């Protein structure tokens, strides 16, 4: 079945450090890929997405490239801030389903200190 | 445009009771999905509704059910509550529920079963 695997962390960084959160997926068709972020006590917010191979999603300094050959969608940011502290979820939706279901990774907790 | 709203935000029930949660999607969105979030299992898909029809269903027992109304508002019901049903229940809406569509999440309903 379809699945998403991401590093679980926690990831602890100092402000202005470089961030990478790895995400790999298994899918039988041609999925769309997403990164969502969850701040304490809140629901999920879309961070970025990519819907076909080699697409790059970007938002708020975060980037991720859809790599079909390595089935990966790693999240990167060049310089993290304390306000980026949150839980990050990688997810996919499958193209050949009758409806839509997001399949999530376990989430990666990021803690940034000043 | 108003975001996805969920009511109530917090709920405490006892084992054996039933509960109904409500979700109002973003105006113009016709697809509504429900997810359960727990520390142990992470984020899991419950079901998706589109134009008042359940189009997709996750791997949950029949105690979990839902419906969608003509104005796209949705409710989910859990009968005969168990301790393990304690979770954050998240509702998400999208325009058509297509696999490339972004799902926008509400703040969630925190259900505690005693």
mmCIF file of C-alpha atoms in Angstrom:
data_model
loop_
_atom_site.group_PDB
_atom_site.id
_atom_site.type_symbol
_atom_site.label_atom_id
_atom_site.label_comp_id
_atom_site.label_asym_id
_atom_site.label_seq_id
_atom_site.Cartn_x
_atom_site.Cartn_y
_atom_site.Cartn_z
ATOM 1 C CA UNK A 1 0.000 0.000 0.000
ATOM 2 C CA UNK A 2 0.915 3.652 -0.130
ATOM 3 C CA UNK A 3 3.079 5.015 2.662
ATOM 4 C CA UNK A 4 5.245 7.925 3.731
ATOM 5 C CA UNK A 5 8.404 7.651 5.812
ATOM 6 C CA UNK A 6 10.016 10.653 7.436
ATOM 7 C CA UNK A 7 12.667 11.171 10.070
ATOM 8 C CA UNK A 8 10.894 11.465 13.398
ATOM 9 C CA UNK A 9 13.308 13.645 15.297
ATOM 10 C CA UNK A 10 13.145 15.633 17.390
ATOM 11 C CA UNK A 11 15.388 17.902 15.391
ATOM 12 C CA UNK A 12 17.046 20.580 17.491
ATOM 13 C CA UNK A 13 18.759 23.502 15.763
ATOM 14 C CA UNK A 14 20.125 26.915 16.566
ATOM 15 C CA UNK A 15 18.639 29.961 14.876
ATOM 16 C CA UNK A 16 19.988 30.537 11.342
ATOM 17 C CA UNK A 17 21.034 26.890 10.943
ATOM 18 C CA UNK A 18 20.259 24.900 7.784
ATOM 19 C CA UNK A 19 17.315 22.512 7.985
ATOM 20 C CA UNK A 20 16.705 19.249 6.156
ATOM 21 C CA UNK A 21 13.869 16.874 6.984
ATOM 22 C CA UNK A 22 13.948 13.721 4.907
ATOM 23 C CA UNK A 23 10.789 12.227 3.416
ATOM 24 C CA UNK A 24 10.441 9.192 1.164
ATOM 25 C CA UNK A 25 7.277 7.625 -0.162
ATOM 26 C CA UNK A 26 5.847 4.439 -1.616
ATOM 27 C CA UNK A 27 2.998 4.747 -4.099
ATOM 28 C CA UNK A 28 1.645 2.622 -6.909
ATOM 29 C CA UNK A 29 0.585 5.507 -9.127
ATOM 30 C CA UNK A 30 1.522 9.164 -9.499
ATOM 31 C CA UNK A 31 1.014 10.878 -6.166
ATOM 32 C CA UNK A 32 0.881 14.529 -5.270
ATOM 33 C CA UNK A 33 3.194 15.399 -2.386
ATOM 34 C CA UNK A 34 2.660 17.848 0.452
ATOM 35 C CA UNK A 35 4.349 19.280 3.500
ATOM 36 C CA UNK A 36 2.062 20.415 6.303
ATOM 37 C CA UNK A 37 3.061 22.167 9.538
ATOM 38 C CA UNK A 38 1.300 21.989 12.889
ATOM 39 C CA UNK A 39 1.890 24.571 15.599
ATOM 40 C CA UNK A 40 1.009 23.688 19.211
ATOM 41 C CA UNK A 41 -2.723 23.514 19.797
ATOM 42 C CA UNK A 42 -3.598 24.134 16.176
ATOM 43 C CA UNK A 43 -4.682 22.243 13.089
ATOM 44 C CA UNK A 44 -2.477 21.602 10.069
ATOM 45 C CA UNK A 45 -1.408 24.305 7.645
ATOM 46 C CA UNK A 46 -0.173 23.617 4.141
ATOM 47 C CA UNK A 47 3.456 24.615 3.818
ATOM 48 C CA UNK A 48 4.063 23.620 0.194
ATOM 49 C CA UNK A 49 3.149 21.023 -2.395
ATOM 50 C CA UNK A 50 4.254 19.483 -5.688
ATOM 51 C CA UNK A 51 1.990 17.592 -8.041
ATOM 52 C CA UNK A 52 4.370 16.077 -10.591
ATOM 53 C CA UNK A 53 7.937 14.870 -10.880
ATOM 54 C CA UNK A 54 10.674 17.543 -10.747
ATOM 55 C CA UNK A 55 8.247 20.182 -9.450
ATOM 56 C CA UNK A 56 9.653 22.343 -6.680
ATOM 57 C CA UNK A 57 7.300 23.640 -4.018
ATOM 58 C CA UNK A 58 8.340 26.672 -2.001
ATOM 59 C CA UNK A 59 6.884 28.916 0.678
ATOM 60 C CA UNK A 60 8.232 31.098 3.516
ATOM 61 C CA UNK A 61 11.824 30.094 2.708
ATOM 62 C CA UNK A 62 11.052 26.370 2.733
ATOM 63 C CA UNK A 63 11.599 24.275 -0.389
ATOM 64 C CA UNK A 64 11.066 20.675 -1.474
ATOM 65 C CA UNK A 65 11.579 18.994 -4.859
ATOM 66 C CA UNK A 66 9.523 16.026 -6.075
ATOM 67 C CA UNK A 67 12.136 13.378 -7.004
ATOM 68 C CA UNK A 68 10.485 10.428 -8.699
ATOM 69 C CA UNK A 69 13.748 8.528 -9.241
ATOM 70 C CA UNK A 70 14.476 8.463 -5.501
ATOM 71 C CA UNK A 71 10.803 8.637 -4.395
ATOM 72 C CA UNK A 72 11.689 11.537 -2.121
ATOM 73 C CA UNK A 73 10.390 14.974 -1.148
ATOM 74 C CA UNK A 74 12.895 16.349 1.357
ATOM 75 C CA UNK A 75 12.103 19.638 3.089
ATOM 76 C CA UNK A 76 14.851 22.286 3.317
ATOM 77 C CA UNK A 77 15.282 25.778 4.667
ATOM 78 C CA UNK A 78 18.471 27.763 4.520
ATOM 79 C CA UNK A 79 18.129 29.661 7.792
ATOM 80 C CA UNK A 80 15.606 28.616 10.441
ATOM 81 C CA UNK A 81 14.002 30.948 12.968
ATOM 82 C CA UNK A 82 12.624 30.300 16.444
ATOM 83 C CA UNK A 83 9.143 30.785 14.989
ATOM 84 C CA UNK A 84 9.687 27.705 12.767
ATOM 85 C CA UNK A 85 9.480 25.453 15.837
ATOM 86 C CA UNK A 86 6.590 23.096 15.076
ATOM 87 C CA UNK A 87 5.762 19.579 13.891
ATOM 88 C CA UNK A 88 6.217 18.976 10.159
ATOM 89 C CA UNK A 89 4.294 16.303 8.264
ATOM 90 C CA UNK A 90 5.061 14.905 4.839
ATOM 91 C CA UNK A 91 2.006 13.516 3.030
ATOM 92 C CA UNK A 92 0.793 12.180 -0.298
ATOM 93 C CA UNK A 93 -2.436 11.721 -2.191
ATOM 94 C CA UNK A 94 -2.771 9.012 -4.795
ATOM 95 C CA UNK A 95 -3.909 9.886 -8.288
ATOM 96 C CA UNK A 96 -5.865 6.758 -9.055
ATOM 97 C CA UNK A 97 -8.201 6.679 -6.103
ATOM 98 C CA UNK A 98 -11.895 7.334 -6.435
ATOM 99 C CA UNK A 99 -11.636 10.025 -3.838
ATOM 100 C CA UNK A 100 -8.880 11.759 -1.966
ATOM 101 C CA UNK A 101 -7.092 10.647 1.156
ATOM 102 C CA UNK A 102 -3.962 12.212 2.562
ATOM 103 C CA UNK A 103 -1.484 9.618 3.797
ATOM 104 C CA UNK A 104 0.832 11.149 6.375
ATOM 105 C CA UNK A 105 4.245 10.382 7.754
ATOM 106 C CA UNK A 106 4.668 10.227 11.534
ATOM 107 C CA UNK A 107 5.754 13.858 11.775
ATOM 108 C CA UNK A 108 9.051 15.507 12.664
ATOM 109 C CA UNK A 109 9.298 17.821 15.643
ATOM 110 C CA UNK A 110 11.564 20.805 15.046
ATOM 111 C CA UNK A 111 12.832 22.890 17.934
ATOM 112 C CA UNK A 112 14.823 26.048 17.174
ATOM 113 C CA UNK A 113 16.639 27.919 19.927
ATOM 114 C CA UNK A 114 17.974 31.467 19.851
ATOM 115 C CA UNK B 1 -12.814 34.032 3.275
ATOM 116 C CA UNK B 2 -13.508 32.205 6.508
ATOM 117 C CA UNK B 3 -11.505 29.053 7.138
ATOM 118 C CA UNK B 4 -12.684 25.596 8.109
ATOM 119 C CA UNK B 5 -14.532 25.687 11.405
ATOM 120 C CA UNK B 6 -15.121 22.777 13.765
ATOM 121 C CA UNK B 7 -17.408 22.543 16.745
ATOM 122 C CA UNK B 8 -17.082 21.868 19.548
ATOM 123 C CA UNK B 9 -13.368 22.454 20.126
ATOM 124 C CA UNK B 10 -13.243 20.269 23.227
ATOM 125 C CA UNK B 11 -15.404 17.397 24.366
ATOM 126 C CA UNK B 12 -15.332 15.020 27.307
ATOM 127 C CA UNK B 13 -17.387 11.832 27.164
ATOM 128 C CA UNK B 14 -17.506 8.529 29.021
ATOM 129 C CA UNK B 15 -17.131 5.041 27.603
ATOM 130 C CA UNK B 16 -20.225 3.735 25.872
ATOM 131 C CA UNK B 17 -21.601 7.159 24.981
ATOM 132 C CA UNK B 18 -21.846 8.497 21.476
ATOM 133 C CA UNK B 19 -20.627 11.819 20.090
ATOM 134 C CA UNK B 20 -21.278 14.015 17.072
ATOM 135 C CA UNK B 21 -18.686 16.438 15.718
ATOM 136 C CA UNK B 22 -19.421 19.171 13.212
ATOM 137 C CA UNK B 23 -17.395 20.730 10.414
ATOM 138 C CA UNK B 24 -18.146 23.724 8.188
ATOM 139 C CA UNK B 25 -15.915 23.849 5.113
ATOM 140 C CA UNK B 26 -14.556 26.885 3.342
ATOM 141 C CA UNK B 27 -17.254 28.480 1.205
ATOM 142 C CA UNK B 28 -17.308 26.879 -2.242
ATOM 143 C CA UNK B 29 -15.515 23.719 -1.142
ATOM 144 C CA UNK B 30 -17.468 20.566 -1.862
ATOM 145 C CA UNK B 31 -15.153 17.911 -0.472
ATOM 146 C CA UNK B 32 -14.827 17.301 3.252
ATOM 147 C CA UNK B 33 -12.460 14.778 4.815
ATOM 148 C CA UNK B 34 -12.009 13.657 8.398
ATOM 149 C CA UNK B 35 -8.796 12.544 10.109
ATOM 150 C CA UNK B 36 -7.958 11.173 13.536
ATOM 151 C CA UNK B 37 -4.722 12.250 15.208
ATOM 152 C CA UNK B 38 -3.275 10.312 18.155
ATOM 153 C CA UNK B 39 0.238 10.212 19.622
ATOM 154 C CA UNK B 40 0.553 6.500 18.888
ATOM 155 C CA UNK B 41 -0.979 6.155 15.422
ATOM 156 C CA UNK B 42 -0.358 9.640 14.079
ATOM 157 C CA UNK B 43 -2.709 11.082 11.477
ATOM 158 C CA UNK B 44 -5.128 8.581 9.987
ATOM 159 C CA UNK B 45 -7.776 9.105 7.321
ATOM 160 C CA UNK B 46 -11.348 8.362 8.378
ATOM 161 C CA UNK B 47 -13.537 9.222 5.374
ATOM 162 C CA UNK B 48 -14.215 11.737 2.632
ATOM 163 C CA UNK B 49 -17.506 13.173 1.452
ATOM 164 C CA UNK B 50 -18.276 14.903 -1.818
ATOM 165 C CA UNK B 51 -21.718 16.149 -2.844
ATOM 166 C CA UNK B 52 -23.343 14.365 0.104
ATOM 167 C CA UNK B 53 -21.818 10.990 -0.851
ATOM 168 C CA UNK B 54 -19.110 9.098 0.952
ATOM 169 C CA UNK B 55 -16.459 8.675 -1.704
ATOM 170 C CA UNK B 56 -13.599 7.165 0.246
ATOM 171 C CA UNK B 57 -13.216 5.423 3.591
ATOM 172 C CA UNK B 58 -10.279 4.571 5.799
ATOM 173 C CA UNK B 59 -9.734 1.501 7.911
ATOM 174 C CA UNK B 60 -11.907 2.286 10.929
ATOM 175 C CA UNK B 61 -14.702 0.238 12.529
ATOM 176 C CA UNK B 62 -18.341 0.853 11.715
ATOM 177 C CA UNK B 63 -18.754 2.806 14.968
ATOM 178 C CA UNK B 64 -17.310 5.723 13.037
ATOM 179 C CA UNK B 65 -19.730 7.239 10.572
ATOM 180 C CA UNK B 66 -20.349 10.524 8.886
ATOM 181 C CA UNK B 67 -22.565 12.463 6.585
ATOM 182 C CA UNK B 68 -22.564 15.576 4.480
ATOM 183 C CA UNK B 69 -25.388 18.007 3.960
ATOM 184 C CA UNK B 70 -26.428 19.875 0.823
ATOM 185 C CA UNK B 71 -24.535 22.980 1.999
ATOM 186 C CA UNK B 72 -21.358 20.836 2.249
ATOM 187 C CA UNK B 73 -21.298 20.972 6.051
ATOM 188 C CA UNK B 74 -20.358 17.617 7.503
ATOM 189 C CA UNK B 75 -20.794 15.719 10.728
ATOM 190 C CA UNK B 76 -19.067 12.658 12.045
ATOM 191 C CA UNK B 77 -20.468 10.376 14.677
ATOM 192 C CA UNK B 78 -18.756 7.889 16.945
ATOM 193 C CA UNK B 79 -20.981 5.443 18.767
ATOM 194 C CA UNK B 80 -20.182 3.286 21.790
ATOM 195 C CA UNK B 81 -17.091 5.280 22.658
ATOM 196 C CA UNK B 82 -13.943 3.484 23.772
ATOM 197 C CA UNK B 83 -10.954 4.877 25.667
ATOM 198 C CA UNK B 84 -8.879 4.520 22.511
ATOM 199 C CA UNK B 85 -11.137 6.962 20.671
ATOM 200 C CA UNK B 86 -9.555 9.824 22.620
ATOM 201 C CA UNK B 87 -7.911 11.900 19.919
ATOM 202 C CA UNK B 88 -7.836 15.137 17.999
ATOM 203 C CA UNK B 89 -10.348 14.905 15.154
ATOM 204 C CA UNK B 90 -9.478 17.090 12.211
ATOM 205 C CA UNK B 91 -11.711 18.111 9.366
ATOM 206 C CA UNK B 92 -10.333 19.303 6.031
ATOM 207 C CA UNK B 93 -12.017 20.763 2.981
ATOM 208 C CA UNK B 94 -10.981 21.145 -0.633
ATOM 209 C CA UNK B 95 -12.625 22.462 -3.770
ATOM 210 C CA UNK B 96 -13.239 19.177 -5.563
ATOM 211 C CA UNK B 97 -11.311 16.590 -3.602
ATOM 212 C CA UNK B 98 -8.982 15.965 -6.520
ATOM 213 C CA UNK B 99 -5.595 14.466 -5.752
ATOM 214 C CA UNK B 100 -3.780 17.696 -6.616
ATOM 215 C CA UNK B 101 -6.134 19.870 -4.556
ATOM 216 C CA UNK B 102 -4.935 21.398 -1.322
ATOM 217 C CA UNK B 103 -6.861 20.260 1.729
ATOM 218 C CA UNK B 104 -7.411 23.051 4.263
ATOM 219 C CA UNK B 105 -7.668 21.938 7.857
ATOM 220 C CA UNK B 106 -9.759 23.187 10.730
ATOM 221 C CA UNK B 107 -8.418 23.585 14.287
ATOM 222 C CA UNK B 108 -9.792 20.202 15.328
ATOM 223 C CA UNK B 109 -12.031 18.829 18.059
ATOM 224 C CA UNK B 110 -10.203 17.380 21.042
ATOM 225 C CA UNK B 111 -12.211 14.364 22.284
ATOM 226 C CA UNK B 112 -11.401 12.833 25.651
ATOM 227 C CA UNK B 113 -13.084 9.567 26.596
ATOM 228 C CA UNK B 114 -13.083 8.717 30.312
#
